[in-house]
């Protein structure tokens, strides 16, 4: 009789627990950053932040784990569980900044210093502590989007003969994984170039998040498994599920924006410059939980915070109004979703 009871305990309790532990451990092994320097560059959230925190999301173009890739997409994300809100802000990869005492583009921080370099550069540019880091391979998005049954997006403009000769028409439509990849990579056949690509990536990220939150919780493990294949992060599976549960079942607000910026050329090199006043205003609104494009009055704690959006490592011209007008005329500005 004792053996029968023991067998039942093993079948009903021990084996499932071991299976779950193995499953979670396997995914954690896939996504583990394994980078002590990068983890050291991360900070805790600001005191009295009500649980809100900033994360750096890097999109890499690497096709395999053997490649180092480039930081083709840089997004600063403020996650606010209390408000069930996430603010996603693109920072142009060609932003002119100072890295190790020299003028460079902000995506060079990743090339020179890896994840730690990127974390430090973006934290200094935005004037906020970065608590978490995620690096996503865009080519790995295909399986995740297909697992979700596609995502519905509003493509801002038609283009033909883009990546791999692919084309998309403007308008609201459901994209599969391969079409999503085409949309997020295209920058040569669209008016805004790299600015348009950053906009497309924000649109896609928003659609993916919304689609995931619409799925039953029972499907989340499979989605986490798919997502983990192209992900490197300091977060564990338990962390992801914990954050997700705080948003699940709520009316979630997703705000997206591009860092106010413009394209210009200096010494024969193409750069992106920051609109200093507008960027500081955007970061103050974001930090206050108002959303990056809000027009509501900024609360005093953020309004008087000189660090927010200070772009202290930016090297683009301080007198930028005329350069912005010139960039506007050439369509080289970040669009709005």
Short mmCIF file of C-alpha atoms in Angstrom, two decimals:
data_model
loop_
_atom_site.label_atom_id
_atom_site.label_comp_id
_atom_site.label_asym_id
_atom_site.label_seq_id
_atom_site.Cartn_x
_atom_site.Cartn_y
_atom_site.Cartn_z
CA UNK A 1 0.00 0.00 0.00
CA UNK A 2 2.85 2.38 0.86
CA UNK A 3 4.38 1.80 -2.59
CA UNK A 4 1.06 2.66 -4.24
CA UNK A 5 0.82 5.93 -2.29
CA UNK A 6 4.44 6.77 -3.13
CA UNK A 7 3.79 6.11 -6.82
CA UNK A 8 0.76 8.40 -6.75
CA UNK A 9 2.75 11.16 -5.05
CA UNK A 10 5.48 10.84 -7.70
CA UNK A 11 2.98 10.87 -10.54
CA UNK A 12 0.81 13.70 -9.27
CA UNK A 13 3.27 15.96 -7.47
CA UNK A 14 6.99 15.29 -7.86
CA UNK A 15 7.24 14.58 -11.60
CA UNK A 16 5.13 17.61 -12.65
CA UNK A 17 7.16 19.85 -10.34
CA UNK A 18 10.42 18.53 -11.83
CA UNK A 19 9.03 18.98 -15.36
CA UNK A 20 8.03 22.60 -14.65
CA UNK A 21 11.40 23.32 -13.00
CA UNK A 22 13.23 21.84 -16.01
CA UNK A 23 11.08 23.84 -18.45
CA UNK A 24 11.69 27.13 -16.63
CA UNK A 25 15.39 26.35 -16.17
CA UNK A 26 15.75 25.59 -19.89
CA UNK A 27 14.22 28.94 -20.90
CA UNK A 28 16.27 30.82 -18.30
CA UNK A 29 19.38 29.23 -19.80
CA UNK A 30 18.30 30.47 -23.25
CA UNK A 31 17.76 34.07 -22.22
CA UNK A 32 20.46 34.50 -19.54
CA UNK A 33 22.64 37.51 -20.30
CA UNK A 34 25.75 35.99 -18.68
CA UNK A 35 27.43 39.38 -18.70
CA UNK A 36 28.63 40.60 -15.31
CA UNK A 37 29.72 43.96 -16.72
CA UNK A 38 26.28 44.60 -18.26
CA UNK A 39 24.50 43.59 -15.05
CA UNK A 40 26.77 45.94 -13.11
CA UNK A 41 25.73 48.80 -15.43
CA UNK A 42 22.07 48.33 -14.52
CA UNK A 43 20.57 50.45 -11.73
CA UNK A 44 17.64 50.10 -9.41
CA UNK A 45 14.53 52.21 -10.05
CA UNK A 46 14.39 55.73 -8.65
CA UNK A 47 13.15 55.99 -5.01
CA UNK A 48 9.41 56.63 -4.72
CA UNK A 49 8.84 55.42 -8.28
CA UNK A 50 5.69 53.44 -7.33
CA UNK A 51 7.15 50.33 -8.91
CA UNK A 52 7.77 51.94 -12.31
CA UNK A 53 11.11 51.20 -13.95
CA UNK A 54 13.05 51.81 -17.18
CA UNK A 55 14.27 49.04 -19.45
CA UNK A 56 16.52 49.22 -22.49
CA UNK A 57 15.32 47.20 -25.47
CA UNK A 58 17.91 46.63 -28.18
CA UNK A 59 17.02 45.15 -31.54
CA UNK A 60 19.89 43.31 -33.18
CA UNK A 61 20.20 42.35 -36.84
CA UNK A 62 22.31 39.27 -36.16
CA UNK A 63 21.22 36.17 -38.05
CA UNK A 64 22.79 33.63 -35.68
CA UNK A 65 24.29 33.34 -32.20
CA UNK A 66 27.75 33.28 -33.79
CA UNK A 67 27.42 36.89 -34.93
CA UNK A 68 27.77 39.93 -32.70
CA UNK A 69 25.34 41.96 -34.80
CA UNK A 70 24.64 45.68 -34.53
CA UNK A 71 22.17 47.60 -32.39
CA UNK A 72 19.82 48.45 -35.25
CA UNK A 73 17.05 49.46 -32.88
CA UNK A 74 17.30 51.26 -29.53
CA UNK A 75 14.17 51.69 -27.43
CA UNK A 76 13.83 53.08 -23.93
CA UNK A 77 10.78 51.57 -22.23
CA UNK A 78 9.18 52.87 -19.04
CA UNK A 79 7.06 50.16 -17.42
CA UNK A 80 4.47 51.34 -14.90
CA UNK A 81 2.51 48.40 -13.41
CA UNK A 82 0.49 50.66 -11.10
CA UNK A 83 -0.95 52.57 -14.07
CA UNK A 84 -0.92 49.47 -16.32
CA UNK A 85 1.09 51.59 -18.74
CA UNK A 86 4.21 51.24 -20.86
CA UNK A 87 5.90 54.09 -22.72
CA UNK A 88 8.14 53.08 -25.64
CA UNK A 89 10.57 55.69 -27.02
CA UNK A 90 12.87 55.10 -29.99
CA UNK A 91 16.34 56.61 -29.90
CA UNK A 92 17.88 56.88 -33.40
CA UNK A 93 20.93 54.66 -33.78
CA UNK A 94 22.82 57.50 -35.55
CA UNK A 95 22.34 59.95 -32.67
CA UNK A 96 25.53 62.01 -32.28
CA UNK A 97 26.99 61.45 -28.81
CA UNK A 98 30.30 61.36 -26.99
CA UNK A 99 31.61 57.84 -26.37
CA UNK A 100 34.89 57.39 -24.49
CA UNK A 101 35.94 60.96 -25.23
CA UNK A 102 35.19 60.91 -28.95
CA UNK A 103 32.28 61.85 -31.21
CA UNK A 104 30.36 58.84 -32.47
CA UNK A 105 26.89 57.45 -33.15
CA UNK A 106 25.03 56.05 -30.16
CA UNK A 107 24.83 52.53 -31.61
CA UNK A 108 28.64 52.46 -31.50
CA UNK A 109 28.30 52.19 -27.71
CA UNK A 110 27.09 48.64 -28.30
CA UNK A 111 29.83 47.88 -30.82
CA UNK A 112 32.57 49.13 -28.48
CA UNK A 113 31.21 48.23 -25.06
CA UNK A 114 28.52 45.61 -25.67
CA UNK A 115 25.35 45.70 -23.60
CA UNK A 116 27.07 47.56 -20.75
CA UNK A 117 28.19 50.32 -23.11
CA UNK A 118 24.70 50.67 -24.55
CA UNK A 119 23.11 50.80 -21.09
CA UNK A 120 25.47 53.54 -19.92
CA UNK A 121 25.10 55.61 -23.11
CA UNK A 122 21.28 55.54 -23.16
CA UNK A 123 21.00 56.12 -19.41
CA UNK A 124 23.17 59.22 -19.73
CA UNK A 125 21.29 60.44 -22.80
CA UNK A 126 17.85 60.03 -21.18
CA UNK A 127 18.90 61.01 -17.66
CA UNK A 128 17.24 58.00 -16.03
CA UNK A 129 18.43 54.80 -14.34
CA UNK A 130 18.01 51.67 -16.46
CA UNK A 131 16.88 48.73 -14.37
CA UNK A 132 16.53 45.97 -16.98
CA UNK A 133 18.00 45.11 -20.37
CA UNK A 134 16.63 43.07 -23.27
CA UNK A 135 18.29 42.31 -26.59
CA UNK A 136 16.02 40.85 -29.25
CA UNK A 137 17.04 39.37 -32.60
CA UNK A 138 14.48 40.67 -35.09
CA UNK A 139 14.91 37.60 -37.28
CA UNK A 140 13.67 35.52 -34.33
CA UNK A 141 10.39 37.46 -34.31
CA UNK A 142 9.05 35.40 -37.21
CA UNK A 143 8.17 32.35 -35.11
CA UNK A 144 6.65 34.43 -32.31
CA UNK A 145 4.36 36.37 -34.67
CA UNK A 146 3.30 33.15 -36.38
CA UNK A 147 2.64 31.55 -32.97
CA UNK A 148 0.32 34.49 -32.26
CA UNK A 149 -1.51 33.92 -35.53
CA UNK A 150 -0.16 37.14 -37.00
CA UNK A 151 -0.41 40.74 -35.79
CA UNK A 152 -2.64 43.56 -36.99
CA UNK A 153 -0.84 46.81 -37.78
CA UNK A 154 -1.40 50.01 -39.72
CA UNK A 155 1.41 50.25 -42.28
CA UNK A 156 2.05 54.01 -42.71
CA UNK A 157 3.15 53.93 -46.37
CA UNK A 158 3.36 51.51 -49.27
CA UNK A 159 6.74 50.34 -50.55
CA UNK A 160 7.85 47.91 -53.22
CA UNK A 161 11.08 46.09 -53.92
CA UNK A 162 12.21 46.37 -50.31
CA UNK A 163 14.12 43.75 -48.29
CA UNK A 164 14.46 40.66 -50.45
CA UNK A 165 12.28 42.33 -53.09
CA UNK A 166 9.26 42.26 -50.77
CA UNK A 167 6.46 44.83 -50.88
CA UNK A 168 3.72 46.04 -48.54
CA UNK A 169 0.72 48.27 -49.10
CA UNK A 170 -0.25 51.07 -46.75
CA UNK A 171 -3.19 50.53 -44.42
CA UNK A 172 -4.44 48.31 -41.60
CA UNK A 173 -3.69 44.64 -42.20
CA UNK A 174 -2.64 41.39 -40.53
CA UNK A 175 1.00 40.47 -41.09
CA UNK A 176 2.56 37.03 -40.68
CA UNK A 177 6.06 36.53 -39.31
CA UNK A 178 7.95 37.04 -42.59
CA UNK A 179 5.92 40.12 -43.50
CA UNK A 180 6.55 41.55 -40.05
CA UNK A 181 10.28 41.08 -40.52
CA UNK A 182 10.12 42.89 -43.87
CA UNK A 183 8.20 45.76 -42.26
CA UNK A 184 10.65 46.17 -39.35
CA UNK A 185 13.75 46.09 -41.55
CA UNK A 186 12.80 48.38 -44.42
CA UNK A 187 14.54 51.77 -44.52
CA UNK A 188 15.56 52.29 -48.15
CA UNK A 189 12.14 52.33 -49.84
CA UNK A 190 10.35 54.51 -47.30
CA UNK A 191 10.37 58.31 -47.03
CA UNK A 192 11.81 58.64 -43.55
CA UNK A 193 14.60 56.11 -43.99
CA UNK A 194 15.86 54.88 -40.63
CA UNK A 195 13.30 57.08 -38.85
CA UNK A 196 10.51 55.21 -40.65
CA UNK A 197 12.09 51.89 -39.71
CA UNK A 198 12.17 52.92 -36.02
CA UNK A 199 8.50 53.87 -36.30
CA UNK A 200 7.69 50.47 -37.85
CA UNK A 201 9.48 48.69 -35.01
CA UNK A 202 7.46 50.60 -32.41
CA UNK A 203 4.24 49.75 -34.25
CA UNK A 204 5.18 46.06 -34.35
CA UNK A 205 6.27 45.92 -30.70
CA UNK A 206 2.99 47.51 -29.63
CA UNK A 207 0.99 45.03 -31.73
CA UNK A 208 2.89 42.05 -30.30
CA UNK A 209 2.40 43.20 -26.70
CA UNK A 210 -1.32 43.76 -27.26
CA UNK A 211 -1.70 40.35 -28.92
CA UNK A 212 0.16 38.58 -26.09
CA UNK A 213 -2.01 40.28 -23.44
CA UNK A 214 -5.09 39.09 -25.33
CA UNK A 215 -3.98 35.44 -25.10
CA UNK A 216 -5.18 33.14 -22.30
CA UNK A 217 -2.62 32.67 -19.53
CA UNK A 218 -2.38 28.98 -20.44
CA UNK A 219 -0.74 29.96 -23.73
CA UNK A 220 1.90 32.18 -22.17
CA UNK A 221 4.46 29.38 -21.55
CA UNK A 222 4.59 28.58 -25.29
CA UNK A 223 4.87 32.27 -26.13
CA UNK A 224 7.67 32.75 -23.59
CA UNK A 225 9.45 29.76 -25.12
CA UNK A 226 9.21 31.23 -28.63
CA UNK A 227 10.22 34.69 -27.42
CA UNK A 228 13.21 33.31 -25.51
CA UNK A 229 14.84 31.90 -28.64
CA UNK A 230 15.97 35.33 -29.78
CA UNK A 231 16.29 37.05 -26.41
CA UNK A 232 19.15 37.95 -24.10
CA UNK A 233 18.16 39.62 -20.84
CA UNK A 234 18.82 39.99 -17.12
CA UNK A 235 15.16 39.04 -16.46
CA UNK A 236 14.16 35.48 -15.63
CA UNK A 237 11.03 33.65 -16.75
CA UNK A 238 9.59 34.22 -13.28
CA UNK A 239 10.28 37.96 -13.65
CA UNK A 240 8.46 38.07 -16.99
CA UNK A 241 5.45 36.21 -15.65
CA UNK A 242 5.35 38.39 -12.54
CA UNK A 243 5.38 41.60 -14.61
CA UNK A 244 2.85 40.16 -17.06
CA UNK A 245 0.44 39.20 -14.28
CA UNK A 246 0.43 42.80 -13.01
CA UNK A 247 -0.89 43.88 -16.42
CA UNK A 248 -3.12 40.92 -17.19
CA UNK A 249 -6.84 41.61 -17.23
CA UNK A 250 -6.35 45.39 -17.02
CA UNK A 251 -6.96 48.03 -19.65
CA UNK A 252 -3.33 48.50 -20.69
CA UNK A 253 -2.08 51.80 -22.11
CA UNK A 254 0.82 51.63 -24.58
CA UNK A 255 2.33 54.96 -25.58
CA UNK A 256 4.97 55.20 -28.31
CA UNK A 257 7.11 58.05 -29.58
CA UNK A 258 10.40 58.85 -31.22
CA UNK A 259 13.05 60.99 -29.59
CA UNK A 260 12.60 64.48 -31.11
CA UNK A 261 15.43 64.56 -33.62
CA UNK A 262 16.58 65.39 -37.13
CA UNK A 263 19.16 64.26 -39.67
CA UNK A 264 22.20 66.32 -40.63
CA UNK A 265 25.69 65.90 -42.01
CA UNK A 266 29.01 66.88 -40.47
CA UNK A 267 32.44 66.35 -42.00
CA UNK A 268 30.93 64.07 -44.61
CA UNK A 269 29.27 61.82 -42.00
CA UNK A 270 25.51 61.46 -41.58
CA UNK A 271 24.30 61.93 -38.01
CA UNK A 272 21.07 62.44 -36.10
CA UNK A 273 20.83 65.38 -33.72
CA UNK A 274 18.64 65.73 -30.66
CA UNK A 275 16.14 68.56 -30.19
CA UNK A 276 17.31 69.35 -26.68
CA UNK A 277 14.32 71.26 -25.29
CA UNK A 278 11.76 68.91 -26.83
CA UNK A 279 13.63 65.82 -25.60
CA UNK A 280 13.82 67.13 -22.05
CA UNK A 281 10.11 67.93 -22.13
CA UNK A 282 9.32 64.42 -23.43
CA UNK A 283 11.39 62.68 -20.74
CA UNK A 284 9.87 64.80 -17.96
CA UNK A 285 6.37 63.90 -19.13
CA UNK A 286 7.31 60.24 -19.48
CA UNK A 287 8.87 60.07 -16.03
CA UNK A 288 5.75 61.65 -14.52
CA UNK A 289 3.64 58.87 -16.03
CA UNK A 290 1.82 61.28 -18.34
CA UNK A 291 3.01 59.65 -21.55
CA UNK A 292 5.68 61.05 -23.92
CA UNK A 293 3.22 63.07 -26.05
CA UNK A 294 1.00 64.39 -23.26
CA UNK A 295 0.12 68.10 -23.11
CA UNK A 296 -0.82 68.04 -19.41
CA UNK A 297 1.19 70.27 -17.07
CA UNK A 298 4.30 68.49 -15.78
CA UNK A 299 4.33 67.94 -11.98
CA UNK A 300 6.93 69.86 -10.00
CA UNK A 301 9.26 66.93 -9.16
CA UNK A 302 9.84 66.22 -12.85
CA UNK A 303 9.59 69.84 -14.06
CA UNK A 304 12.52 70.85 -11.85
CA UNK A 305 14.58 67.71 -12.49
CA UNK A 306 17.45 68.88 -14.71
CA UNK A 307 18.74 65.34 -15.31
CA UNK A 308 15.65 64.11 -17.13
CA UNK A 309 16.29 64.27 -20.87
CA UNK A 310 19.42 66.36 -20.35
CA UNK A 311 21.26 64.45 -23.11
CA UNK A 312 24.50 65.26 -21.31
CA UNK A 313 26.50 63.06 -23.70
CA UNK A 314 24.97 64.54 -26.89
CA UNK A 315 27.35 66.22 -29.32
CA UNK A 316 24.90 67.63 -31.88
CA UNK A 317 24.55 71.42 -32.30
CA UNK A 318 22.88 73.32 -29.46
CA UNK A 319 21.42 75.75 -31.99
CA UNK A 320 19.30 73.26 -33.92
CA UNK A 321 16.07 74.97 -35.02
CA UNK A 322 17.29 75.74 -38.55
CA UNK A 323 18.68 72.23 -38.94
CA UNK A 324 15.29 70.80 -37.91
CA UNK A 325 13.54 72.88 -40.59
CA UNK A 326 16.01 71.69 -43.21
CA UNK A 327 15.48 68.10 -42.12
CA UNK A 328 11.70 68.54 -42.23
CA UNK A 329 11.91 69.65 -45.83
CA UNK A 330 13.78 66.46 -46.71
CA UNK A 331 11.33 64.20 -44.76
CA UNK A 332 14.18 63.09 -42.48
CA UNK A 333 12.25 63.28 -39.24
CA UNK A 334 10.72 60.70 -36.95
CA UNK A 335 7.04 60.24 -37.74
CA UNK A 336 4.19 59.69 -35.33
CA UNK A 337 2.16 56.50 -35.13
#
